[in-house]
XYZ file of C-alpha atoms in Angstrom:
704
model
C 0.000 0.000 0.000
C 2.888 2.354 0.642
C 3.881 2.050 -2.999
C 0.411 3.152 -4.033
C 0.759 6.255 -1.909
C 3.936 7.270 -3.684
C 2.636 6.884 -7.223
C 4.463 9.191 -9.593
C 2.356 12.016 -11.040
C 0.757 10.850 -14.270
C 0.505 7.215 -13.212
C -2.672 5.158 -13.484
C -3.478 3.562 -10.083
C -3.052 -0.204 -10.121
C -6.192 -0.538 -8.017
C -9.076 1.636 -6.964
C -11.789 1.135 -4.353
C -14.811 -0.807 -5.521
C -18.273 0.734 -5.690
C -19.207 -1.081 -2.479
C -16.118 0.229 -0.661
C -16.774 3.794 -1.830
C -20.410 3.619 -0.713
C -19.465 2.207 2.694
C -17.021 5.034 3.375
C -19.365 7.644 1.918
C -22.231 6.469 4.141
C -20.042 6.984 7.212
C -19.350 10.567 6.133
C -23.019 11.237 5.386
C -24.021 10.101 8.863
C -21.579 12.551 10.448
C -22.392 15.711 8.492
C -24.240 18.633 10.086
C -26.949 19.882 7.713
C -28.676 22.214 10.168
C -29.474 25.634 8.603
C -27.212 27.474 11.048
C -24.223 25.188 10.595
C -21.327 27.204 9.149
C -20.117 25.891 5.818
C -16.339 26.038 5.501
C -14.708 27.575 2.447
C -11.834 26.055 0.500
C -9.597 29.000 -0.322
C -7.052 28.325 -3.060
C -3.327 28.298 -2.405
C -1.863 30.611 -5.022
C 1.391 28.667 -5.331
C -0.684 25.699 -6.538
C -2.548 27.696 -9.201
C -3.717 26.056 -12.400
C -5.966 27.656 -15.038
C -9.664 26.995 -15.460
C -10.738 25.142 -18.585
C -11.682 27.520 -21.378
C -12.899 24.898 -23.845
C -16.375 23.547 -24.438
C -17.064 20.012 -23.275
C -18.059 19.320 -26.889
C -14.517 20.061 -28.050
C -12.866 17.661 -25.598
C -12.023 13.965 -25.872
C -14.347 12.103 -23.506
C -12.416 9.446 -21.596
C -13.463 6.728 -19.111
C -12.757 7.215 -15.410
C -10.338 4.293 -15.555
C -7.930 6.365 -17.659
C -7.545 9.149 -15.093
C -3.962 9.638 -13.972
C -2.901 10.722 -10.499
C -1.976 14.372 -9.914
C -2.632 15.260 -13.515
C -4.740 17.938 -15.179
C -6.197 16.142 -18.168
C -5.912 18.917 -20.738
C -7.940 18.332 -23.881
C -10.010 15.640 -22.152
C -13.224 15.391 -20.149
C -15.465 12.921 -18.365
C -19.242 12.513 -18.352
C -20.691 10.854 -15.276
C -23.901 10.196 -13.383
C -24.148 11.066 -9.693
C -25.109 7.861 -7.866
C -25.043 9.008 -4.234
C -26.324 11.865 -2.110
C -23.660 14.557 -1.631
C -21.572 14.985 1.483
C -21.664 18.712 2.144
C -18.540 20.270 3.629
C -16.195 22.813 2.089
C -17.421 21.283 -1.161
C -19.930 18.664 -2.244
C -18.452 15.149 -2.493
C -20.437 12.524 -4.399
C -19.862 9.126 -5.914
C -20.130 9.132 -9.706
C -20.239 6.465 -12.404
C -19.373 6.584 -16.086
C -20.919 4.677 -19.010
C -18.524 1.768 -18.472
C -19.446 1.235 -14.818
C -16.257 2.835 -13.442
C -16.790 4.728 -10.194
C -14.936 7.586 -8.511
C -15.402 10.313 -5.969
C -16.143 13.767 -7.350
C -15.481 16.812 -5.166
C -17.096 20.035 -6.383
C -15.923 23.243 -4.711
C -16.741 26.932 -4.952
C -20.330 26.641 -6.133
C -22.774 29.258 -4.930
C -25.985 28.541 -3.069
C -27.925 29.445 -6.229
C -26.414 26.458 -8.053
C -27.672 22.884 -7.903
C -24.004 21.900 -8.087
C -23.439 23.212 -4.553
C -25.093 19.957 -3.478
C -25.676 18.045 -6.674
C -28.579 15.595 -6.211
C -28.360 11.907 -6.868
C -29.310 11.067 -10.459
C -27.949 14.223 -12.047
C -25.589 14.038 -15.009
C -22.473 16.192 -15.048
C -19.517 16.818 -17.309
C -16.094 17.629 -15.889
C -13.800 19.505 -18.237
C -10.060 18.820 -18.155
C -10.387 17.102 -14.764
C -7.765 17.184 -12.053
C -7.373 13.725 -10.504
C -5.671 13.846 -7.132
C -4.599 11.729 -4.207
C -6.925 12.622 -1.333
C -5.334 11.176 1.769
C -5.584 7.469 2.442
C -4.112 4.511 0.599
C -5.681 4.108 -2.844
C -7.809 7.131 -2.065
C -8.308 9.380 -5.080
C -10.902 11.815 -6.322
C -11.704 14.208 -9.122
C -11.219 17.701 -7.726
C -13.155 20.591 -9.299
C -11.797 23.844 -7.863
C -12.981 26.061 -10.707
C -16.799 26.228 -10.713
C -16.908 26.488 -14.510
C -15.003 23.216 -14.923
C -18.098 21.190 -14.043
C -21.294 21.435 -16.093
C -24.754 20.240 -15.093
C -26.093 18.535 -18.191
C -29.683 18.659 -19.360
C -31.264 15.216 -19.344
C -31.754 15.264 -23.128
C -28.281 16.559 -23.965
C -27.004 14.553 -26.974
C -23.502 14.392 -25.478
C -24.744 12.004 -22.767
C -23.775 8.385 -23.528
C -26.726 6.108 -24.202
C -26.076 3.896 -21.174
C -26.296 6.891 -18.837
C -29.539 8.214 -20.248
C -32.359 7.929 -17.778
C -35.195 8.236 -20.248
C -37.772 10.949 -19.934
C -38.102 11.739 -16.227
C -41.134 13.892 -16.970
C -43.323 13.566 -20.026
C -44.165 17.132 -20.919
C -43.306 20.793 -20.554
C -46.349 21.084 -18.315
C -44.917 18.430 -15.997
C -41.611 20.312 -15.787
C -43.433 23.556 -15.059
C -45.419 21.881 -12.289
C -42.202 20.453 -10.851
C -40.694 23.930 -10.897
C -43.736 25.396 -9.142
C -43.534 22.686 -6.484
C -39.814 23.331 -5.920
C -40.514 27.056 -5.690
C -43.187 26.546 -3.027
C -40.710 24.385 -1.119
C -38.177 27.222 -1.446
C -35.807 24.979 -3.373
C -35.090 27.799 -5.785
C -32.103 26.277 -7.659
C -34.211 23.218 -8.503
C -37.086 25.477 -9.547
C -34.791 27.305 -11.993
C -33.605 23.971 -13.412
C -37.153 22.677 -13.881
C -38.318 25.900 -15.517
C -35.365 25.636 -17.920
C -36.415 22.080 -18.818
C -40.011 23.266 -19.346
C -38.870 26.021 -21.707
C -36.755 23.516 -23.648
C -39.537 20.927 -23.778
C -42.226 23.275 -25.095
C -40.399 23.947 -28.362
C -41.596 27.075 -30.164
C -44.733 27.609 -28.078
C -44.169 31.308 -27.265
C -47.436 31.585 -25.352
C -46.324 28.778 -23.038
C -42.779 30.091 -22.644
C -43.599 33.665 -21.614
C -45.152 32.922 -18.193
C -42.387 30.433 -17.432
C -39.802 33.105 -18.196
C -41.717 35.330 -15.783
C -41.597 32.641 -13.092
C -37.899 32.031 -13.664
C -37.180 35.765 -13.619
C -38.824 36.043 -10.204
C -36.933 33.002 -8.933
C -33.615 34.365 -10.173
C -34.347 37.676 -8.461
C -34.723 35.802 -5.174
C -31.410 34.032 -5.820
C -29.668 37.321 -6.671
C -28.931 36.114 -10.206
C -29.702 39.483 -11.704
C -28.193 38.939 -15.162
C -30.365 35.871 -15.689
C -33.395 37.567 -14.141
C -33.088 40.490 -16.553
C -32.759 38.169 -19.555
C -35.784 36.134 -18.459
C -37.841 39.252 -17.773
C -37.182 40.618 -21.255
C -37.848 37.194 -22.791
C -41.304 37.270 -21.183
C -42.381 40.385 -23.134
C -45.357 39.546 -25.372
C -46.545 42.989 -26.523
C -49.613 42.767 -24.303
C -50.845 44.790 -21.299
C -49.153 42.389 -18.886
C -45.709 43.454 -20.087
C -45.492 45.999 -17.268
C -44.525 43.069 -15.023
C -41.760 42.043 -17.418
C -40.256 45.547 -17.458
C -40.722 45.851 -13.691
C -38.724 42.655 -13.156
C -36.090 43.804 -15.635
C -35.857 47.114 -13.766
C -35.452 45.325 -10.442
C -32.720 43.132 -11.917
C -30.833 46.120 -13.344
C -31.200 47.867 -9.980
C -29.674 44.826 -8.278
C -26.687 45.210 -10.609
C -26.464 48.943 -9.694
C -27.266 49.787 -13.329
C -29.624 52.604 -12.375
C -29.873 54.312 -15.778
C -30.946 51.054 -17.389
C -33.231 50.302 -14.448
C -34.999 53.637 -14.927
C -35.488 52.886 -18.634
C -37.252 49.618 -17.830
C -39.298 51.118 -15.003
C -40.367 54.018 -17.242
C -41.770 51.439 -19.673
C -43.542 49.622 -16.856
C -45.175 52.853 -15.669
C -46.141 53.757 -19.222
C -47.983 50.458 -19.619
C -49.488 50.388 -16.124
C -49.056 53.490 -13.909
C -50.611 51.596 -11.002
C -48.545 48.417 -11.240
C -47.795 47.022 -7.789
C -44.405 48.176 -6.532
C -43.380 49.967 -9.720
C -43.800 53.517 -8.435
C -41.805 52.855 -5.276
C -39.030 51.127 -7.218
C -38.954 54.060 -9.650
C -38.520 56.522 -6.761
C -35.628 54.485 -5.375
C -34.026 54.479 -8.796
C -34.325 58.263 -9.137
C -32.698 58.683 -5.711
C -29.737 56.549 -6.800
C -29.344 58.521 -10.032
C -29.329 61.770 -8.054
C -26.548 60.378 -5.861
C -24.581 59.314 -8.931
C -24.968 62.746 -10.541
C -24.503 65.117 -7.602
C -23.011 63.143 -4.709
C -25.816 64.233 -2.392
C -26.000 61.876 0.579
C -27.626 62.001 3.999
C -24.726 60.330 5.790
C -26.318 60.737 9.213
C -29.438 58.894 8.041
C -27.270 56.202 6.465
C -25.452 55.731 9.771
C -28.742 55.616 11.669
C -30.035 52.864 9.358
C -26.944 50.750 9.952
C -26.998 47.640 12.134
C -25.019 44.398 12.354
C -27.809 42.774 10.327
C -28.163 45.660 7.852
C -24.810 46.662 6.348
C -25.711 46.804 2.639
C -27.159 50.279 2.251
C -29.571 51.333 -0.462
C -27.273 53.963 -1.950
C -25.507 54.605 -5.250
C -21.929 55.524 -6.146
C -20.688 59.039 -6.923
C -17.603 58.725 -9.139
C -17.766 61.767 -11.443
C -14.845 63.575 -9.784
C -12.427 60.835 -10.808
C -11.336 58.795 -13.816
C -9.095 55.783 -14.375
C -5.938 56.377 -16.428
C -2.377 55.150 -16.808
C -0.142 56.163 -13.888
C 3.555 56.942 -13.899
C 3.782 55.113 -10.574
C 2.178 51.671 -10.917
C -0.074 50.573 -13.787
C -3.356 52.460 -13.706
C -4.517 54.994 -11.146
C -7.329 57.394 -10.297
C -7.123 61.035 -11.370
C -9.180 64.094 -10.487
C -11.510 65.306 -13.240
C -11.766 68.739 -11.587
C -10.021 70.763 -8.899
C -10.979 69.600 -5.404
C -10.638 71.552 -2.170
C -9.462 69.991 1.079
C -12.461 68.377 2.722
C -14.441 67.830 -0.485
C -15.803 64.435 -1.422
C -13.526 62.826 -3.975
C -15.853 59.885 -4.539
C -18.367 57.702 -2.739
C -18.570 54.070 -3.814
C -20.924 51.258 -2.965
C -19.047 48.005 -2.498
C -18.894 45.843 -5.574
C -18.867 42.910 -3.160
C -18.803 42.871 0.643
C -20.166 40.046 2.792
C -21.659 40.775 6.182
C -18.866 39.019 8.053
C -16.895 41.023 10.631
C -15.121 38.138 12.361
C -11.441 38.590 11.414
C -10.844 34.843 11.097
C -13.696 34.461 8.590
C -13.774 37.767 6.708
C -11.256 36.901 3.981
C -12.812 33.528 3.200
C -16.282 35.093 3.145
C -15.199 37.701 0.588
C -13.470 35.102 -1.587
C -16.579 32.901 -1.553
C -18.820 35.854 -2.429
C -16.561 36.914 -5.299
C -16.627 33.442 -6.849
C -20.366 33.051 -6.313
C -21.261 36.436 -7.761
C -18.999 36.021 -10.786
C -20.818 32.749 -11.502
C -24.293 34.124 -10.812
C -23.819 37.509 -12.503
C -21.288 37.246 -15.345
C -21.533 40.991 -16.086
C -19.490 41.603 -12.924
C -16.465 40.282 -14.795
C -16.237 43.635 -16.589
C -15.332 45.443 -13.365
C -13.786 42.698 -11.227
C -11.593 40.584 -13.485
C -9.699 43.598 -14.892
C -8.179 44.314 -11.479
C -4.550 43.597 -10.630
C -3.898 40.037 -9.447
C -0.130 39.978 -9.044
C 1.903 37.647 -11.238
C -0.874 35.131 -11.900
C -1.172 34.214 -15.566
C -4.422 34.896 -17.421
C -5.812 33.048 -20.411
C -7.869 36.024 -21.587
C -11.024 33.909 -21.543
C -11.905 34.581 -17.917
C -15.479 35.813 -17.666
C -16.474 34.627 -21.136
C -19.436 32.275 -21.473
C -18.546 28.669 -22.355
C -21.105 25.869 -22.134
C -23.625 28.351 -20.775
C -21.549 29.433 -17.768
C -18.842 32.083 -17.286
C -15.251 30.899 -17.024
C -14.246 31.542 -13.403
C -10.647 30.919 -12.330
C -10.652 30.729 -8.532
C -6.912 31.351 -8.271
C -7.268 34.558 -10.268
C -10.196 35.578 -8.053
C -8.131 34.974 -4.925
C -5.223 36.929 -6.419
C -7.546 39.856 -7.122
C -8.926 39.635 -3.593
C -5.526 39.677 -1.918
C -4.306 42.654 -3.959
C -7.449 44.785 -3.936
C -9.665 44.185 -0.917
C -10.166 46.693 1.879
C -10.775 46.093 5.575
C -13.862 48.007 6.659
C -15.390 48.587 10.090
C -19.161 48.666 10.378
C -18.758 52.444 10.729
C -15.540 54.463 10.858
C -17.285 56.971 13.142
C -18.149 54.284 15.683
C -14.738 52.681 15.227
C -12.934 55.869 16.320
C -14.689 55.963 19.685
C -12.352 55.029 22.555
C -14.347 52.012 23.760
C -15.306 50.547 20.389
C -14.549 46.822 19.812
C -11.073 46.301 18.391
C -10.367 44.341 15.229
C -13.893 43.675 13.943
C -13.463 44.321 10.249
C -15.243 43.056 7.173
C -13.375 42.539 3.911
C -14.803 44.088 0.785
C -14.018 44.917 -2.823
C -14.605 48.431 -4.130
C -13.589 48.141 -7.781
C -13.219 51.871 -8.493
C -11.245 52.551 -5.321
C -8.988 49.608 -6.160
C -7.405 51.635 -8.961
C -5.956 54.104 -6.459
C -2.221 53.811 -5.984
C -0.589 53.945 -2.574
C 1.227 56.826 -0.947
C 2.428 56.976 2.645
C 1.424 60.665 2.546
C -1.779 60.447 0.457
C -4.027 63.300 -0.635
C -7.223 61.482 0.381
C -8.632 59.618 3.345
C -11.215 56.841 3.231
C -13.951 55.972 5.686
C -16.876 53.584 5.758
C -20.567 53.433 6.557
C -21.617 49.825 6.041
C -20.747 48.890 2.469
C -20.251 52.526 1.412
C -16.692 53.862 1.014
C -16.281 57.645 1.346
C -13.115 59.302 0.037
C -12.373 62.920 0.961
C -9.505 65.192 -0.046
C -7.101 65.837 2.825
C -5.557 68.768 0.957
C -6.269 70.695 -2.238
C -6.080 68.525 -5.377
C -5.578 69.997 -8.851
C -7.517 68.870 -11.908
C -5.665 65.966 -13.516
C -3.666 65.209 -10.359
C -3.359 61.559 -9.365
C -5.314 60.564 -6.284
C -3.594 58.426 -3.674
C -4.598 56.494 -0.596
C -2.842 54.500 2.090
C -3.195 50.785 1.483
C -2.445 50.093 5.149
C -1.429 52.271 8.118
C 2.229 53.050 7.501
C 5.027 51.985 9.803
C 7.275 54.668 11.250
C 10.391 52.882 9.955
C 11.259 52.872 6.263
C 12.577 49.300 6.019
C 9.490 47.846 7.697
C 7.184 49.839 5.412
C 9.127 48.757 2.356
C 8.966 45.063 3.264
C 5.169 45.232 3.736
C 4.631 46.818 0.323
C 6.964 44.418 -1.477
C 5.587 41.320 0.237
C 1.913 42.145 -0.285
C 1.822 44.166 -3.510
C 5.233 43.785 -5.087
C 6.195 47.470 -5.344
C 8.606 49.923 -3.783
C 6.826 53.066 -2.615
C 7.835 56.226 -4.487
C 6.031 58.785 -2.321
C 7.855 61.902 -1.113
C 8.413 60.420 2.337
C 9.927 57.129 1.198
C 12.051 58.753 -1.520
C 13.282 61.314 1.001
C 14.055 58.776 3.704
C 16.081 56.679 1.277
C 18.524 59.591 1.126
C 19.333 58.900 4.758
C 22.316 56.567 5.234
C 21.665 53.039 6.446
C 23.540 53.826 9.655
C 21.096 56.628 10.471
C 18.109 54.383 9.796
C 19.550 51.776 12.159
C 20.209 54.378 14.846
C 16.644 55.674 14.615
C 15.276 52.148 14.827
C 17.353 51.483 17.952
C 16.317 54.788 19.543
C 12.626 54.207 18.819
C 12.818 50.712 20.320
C 14.228 52.196 23.556
C 11.413 54.777 23.609
C 8.737 52.144 23.072
C 10.169 50.009 25.879
C 10.020 52.988 28.226
C 6.507 53.941 27.159
C 5.226 50.393 27.512
C 6.801 49.889 30.907
C 5.740 53.300 32.217
C 2.539 54.589 30.617
C 1.979 58.356 30.536
C -1.279 58.052 32.480
C -3.957 55.526 33.282
C -4.935 53.023 35.938
C -1.383 52.817 37.176
C -1.300 56.537 37.951
C 0.560 59.312 36.161
C 4.159 59.368 35.044
C 6.725 60.766 37.474
C 8.850 63.827 36.754
C 11.867 61.563 36.348
C 10.101 59.373 33.801
C 8.915 62.399 31.860
C 12.411 63.907 31.804
C 13.811 60.587 30.629
C 11.251 60.372 27.820
C 11.985 63.981 26.811
C 15.668 63.149 26.671
C 15.038 60.069 24.524
C 12.736 62.037 22.225
C 15.377 64.758 21.779
C 17.997 62.145 20.952
C 15.703 60.631 18.346
C 14.909 64.062 16.927
C 18.611 64.786 16.509
C 18.910 61.636 14.379
C 16.631 63.210 11.728
C 18.732 65.177 9.219
C 17.260 68.693 8.733
C 18.164 68.722 5.037
C 15.995 65.621 4.548
C 13.203 66.057 7.063
C 12.586 69.803 7.040
C 9.474 69.357 4.847
C 8.781 65.684 5.596
C 6.931 63.877 8.374
C 9.048 62.368 11.133
C 6.918 59.344 11.911
C 9.281 57.836 14.466
C 8.815 60.915 16.699
C 5.011 60.675 16.857
C 4.915 58.044 19.590
C 7.166 59.828 22.113
C 5.540 63.223 21.471
C 2.063 61.776 21.907
C 3.225 60.070 25.111
C 4.529 63.398 26.408
C 1.255 65.167 25.522
C -0.655 62.711 27.700
C 1.923 62.767 30.495
C 1.898 66.577 30.748
C -1.886 66.672 30.370
C -2.236 64.381 33.377
C -0.028 66.799 35.364
C -1.874 69.868 33.965
C 1.331 71.314 32.525
C -0.515 73.101 29.741
C 2.474 74.852 28.165
C 4.191 71.493 27.699
C 0.947 69.979 26.395
C 0.838 72.703 23.730
C 4.516 72.213 22.911
C 4.276 68.498 22.303
C 0.849 68.620 20.638
C 2.350 71.025 18.105
C 5.201 68.597 17.638
C 2.725 65.788 16.974
C 1.232 67.893 14.181
C 4.655 68.782 12.846
C 5.784 65.140 12.913
C 2.786 64.216 10.768
C 4.075 66.775 8.265
C 1.747 69.704 9.037
C 2.860 73.320 8.934
C 2.966 74.612 12.548
C 5.032 77.178 14.513
C 8.403 75.749 15.505
C 10.926 76.493 18.213
C 10.911 76.437 22.013
C 8.669 79.503 22.356
C 6.176 78.400 19.738
C 3.810 76.708 22.177
C 2.916 79.955 23.908
C 3.613 82.469 21.143
C 2.213 81.242 17.842
C 1.902 84.662 16.261
C -0.665 84.755 13.467
C -0.743 80.992 12.981
C -4.241 79.688 12.207
C -4.643 75.943 12.812
C -7.621 75.856 10.453
C -5.216 76.420 7.547
C -2.974 73.413 8.165
C -4.922 71.368 5.612
C -4.134 73.823 2.807
C -0.696 75.203 3.764
C 1.236 72.055 4.665
C 2.404 71.036 1.204
C 2.003 67.578 -0.281
C 3.793 65.460 2.320
C 1.463 65.599 5.329
C -0.335 62.590 6.748
C -3.911 62.856 8.072
C -5.049 60.488 10.849
C -7.347 60.612 13.850
C -4.267 61.516 15.928
C -4.324 64.949 14.266
C -7.837 65.500 15.601
C -6.783 64.451 19.091
C -3.688 66.677 19.005
C -5.793 69.674 17.956
C -8.228 68.995 20.783
C -5.333 68.809 23.245
C -4.062 72.120 21.866
C -7.499 73.670 22.371
C -7.573 72.453 25.968
C -4.074 73.787 26.632
C -4.690 77.181 25.007
C -7.930 77.579 26.953
C -6.016 77.023 30.197
C -3.309 79.446 29.009
C -5.932 82.167 28.401
C -5.819 82.047 24.573
C -9.493 81.261 24.012
C -9.694 82.536 20.436
C -6.821 80.307 19.415
C -8.396 77.434 21.337
C -11.618 77.944 19.378
C -9.745 77.841 16.078
C -8.055 74.602 17.170
C -11.465 73.081 17.856
C -12.703 74.162 14.429
C -9.643 72.546 12.850
C -10.294 69.394 14.877
C -13.910 69.292 13.706
C -12.806 69.667 10.088
C -10.251 66.906 10.547
C -12.817 64.625 12.119
C -14.982 65.041 9.020
C -12.045 63.785 6.962
C -11.554 60.845 9.315
C -15.194 59.720 9.583
C -16.380 60.803 6.128
C -19.036 63.271 7.281
C -19.614 65.892 9.959
C -19.462 64.477 13.480
C -18.706 65.835 16.936
C -15.060 65.177 17.763
C -15.862 65.259 21.492
C -16.732 61.548 21.206
C -12.976 60.908 21.079
C -12.552 61.953 24.715
C-alpha cells in the first residue's frame, strides 16, 4: 500500500476502491455531516502557489475518456469525463459525491466553490455532469483518489436530453411534458428549493419547443426566482424574454428594472421602469421602485447623501445600504507610478468628497478569522451568478498570476471563473472596513472587527504613505475625501495600510503584499538617509517604546513621574537629533510621533498646559503639518491659524485621527493658558479633521 501512496504524477493507479467500498465510506461521512441551517459551511480558499488555469474549452470540443484512464496528480488537458451522480452529496467545504461513467467505473467527485444558487453546490443523486479537463488527485488514504473541481466552470450540469450524454447513462424521460416540468418547478418554488425550480423551468422552456405563449409565463416565473437568488443577469434576460406585446408586459419591465437595480445599473433600471409605468401606472411596486431608482441617479450625478441617516439605518444585520456611487470627480488612467490609477476630473478643495462608492462585493462578516474567506466565496459566487461583474472585477490587478484572456467569457452556458485569479484579485485589492468608521474611532469601540470588501473603483488608487485622500466607511459605502487641495488631472492616492514609522518595515510590507517599492515623497526622502542613520533611529525608537510600555503616561497605574517624563523627553530629543534637517525639514518624522504623543498625555495628566501645547504642536509637525516651531512656539504662535494646516502644509502631510486628538489637546491647553480665540480655532480645525476621518460631519468630542 505504501507504494500506491507514492505513485508518480501521471501514473494510473493499479487498483481503486470498488463501488461497495466507496459507498461504505461515503455512508459513514453522510451520517456525520451537520446539515442544520445554522451550521457554518467552511470555504476552500485556493493556495496561489498551486494555481492552475480553469478550462476555457467547451465540453463538446474535448475527448471524452473513461474514469479508468484518469492519472494521479494530472490535469487532463484536452479531455473530459461525463458521469452520473449515484449518491447523495456529502456537504462540507465542497460537495463530495460518488459518480459512475458509461462503463461502470466509479470515482469520488469533489465540487468546490459553487454558490448557493447552483444545484451543483449539493448536486442531487441522479444528475448528469460533465467535468472539463479534470484534475485527478490523491486525497489522503491509501488508494484514495478523487476528481477535484476547484474552478466552478469546470463542471457542467447537463440537461437530461443533452445529446452528449452516452446512451447507457440516459435515464429516459423523467417527466413527459413541458407542463410536468413547469409543475415540478412550481412545487420546488413553493418548497423554497429555488435552484431546482430554476432547473425545472429551464427544462419546461426547452420541452415546449416554439410555443411562445407557453414560454412567456415560465420566463416570468424564472425571472422572479432568479431575483430571489440574486442572479440578476439571468433575471433580466428572463424578464425581457417574457415580453409579449400585451398589457401584462409591465410586469416584465418591472422585473427587468429590479434586476438592473440589483446590478447597480440605475440608468438602465430607470429605462425599464419608465416602460412599466407607461404600460401600467398603477402596477404594484413599480412607483416605489422608480422613486428608489431616481434617488440613486441623483446620488450618482450630484453626490448628495444624507450620511447621518445612512449611519442611523446601519446595524449588524443591515450593512448593505440602499445607496448609489458618486464617481464623477475621478477617472481611471495610466499612472507613472504603478499601472493604472485614479485622477481628479476637476479641482478639489481639502475636505471635499472625492468619490463615494458602494461596495462591488462585501459580505456581512466582521469576524477577522472568517472575513477573507467570506469575501473570496462571495466573489466566486457572484462572478458565476452575474457574469456581467467580470467587466469590473476581473480587470483588477492580481499579481503575477497568468491569465488566459477567456476569464469571464461564457462557455457551455456558464462564465469561465478561475478561482486562483479571483483569490489573487482579492488579496491585492480588498479593503478592511469597520461597520462604521465613526463608531470605530470611539475610545471604547470593539477592536479588530473588520469586514473585507471589494470596491472596484477605489482599487485603482495607488498607494502613498502621505496620500491626498482619506477613506472611511458606513456599512458597504466607502467615502473618500480630499485631505488637501487637489488639482484637476492630479493623481489621487490612498494609504493601502497604516504606515510603519520605519522605512525598512514599510518597504517590506509593500513588497511582500503588492510587489512594489513606494515612491512617495516620504519614502524617496528617507532613502537619502544613510543606512547607519536608519539603524540608529530604529534602535532609539525601540528604547522609547520600551520605556513607554513599561511606564505609561497616564492611566490606571497613575501618572508618570517627573523623572520618567524627563527621561522620555531626553530620549525624544535624541531621536529628533537623528533626523537630518536637510531631509526632514518638509517631511513627516513618523518615528517621533509616539514619544511626542506620550509626552502630551503625560503633561496633560499633570496639567502642565504649556508642555501639552509644545508636544501637541510637535505631533502635528511630525505628521508633516505646517505649525510654529521652536521652544517659544507653544505659547507664542503669532498669526498661525490651525484651520489652515490642511491647505498650507504642502504635499507630504499625513492625516489620521491623531491629528484630531492633538488639535483637541491644543485647544484644551490654550484655553487654560488664556488664549481662548486660538483654542476655538483649534477646535474648528479638529472638527474639520474629524470630518475627513469619519467621512461626514461628526462631533469630535466623542474621542474623549
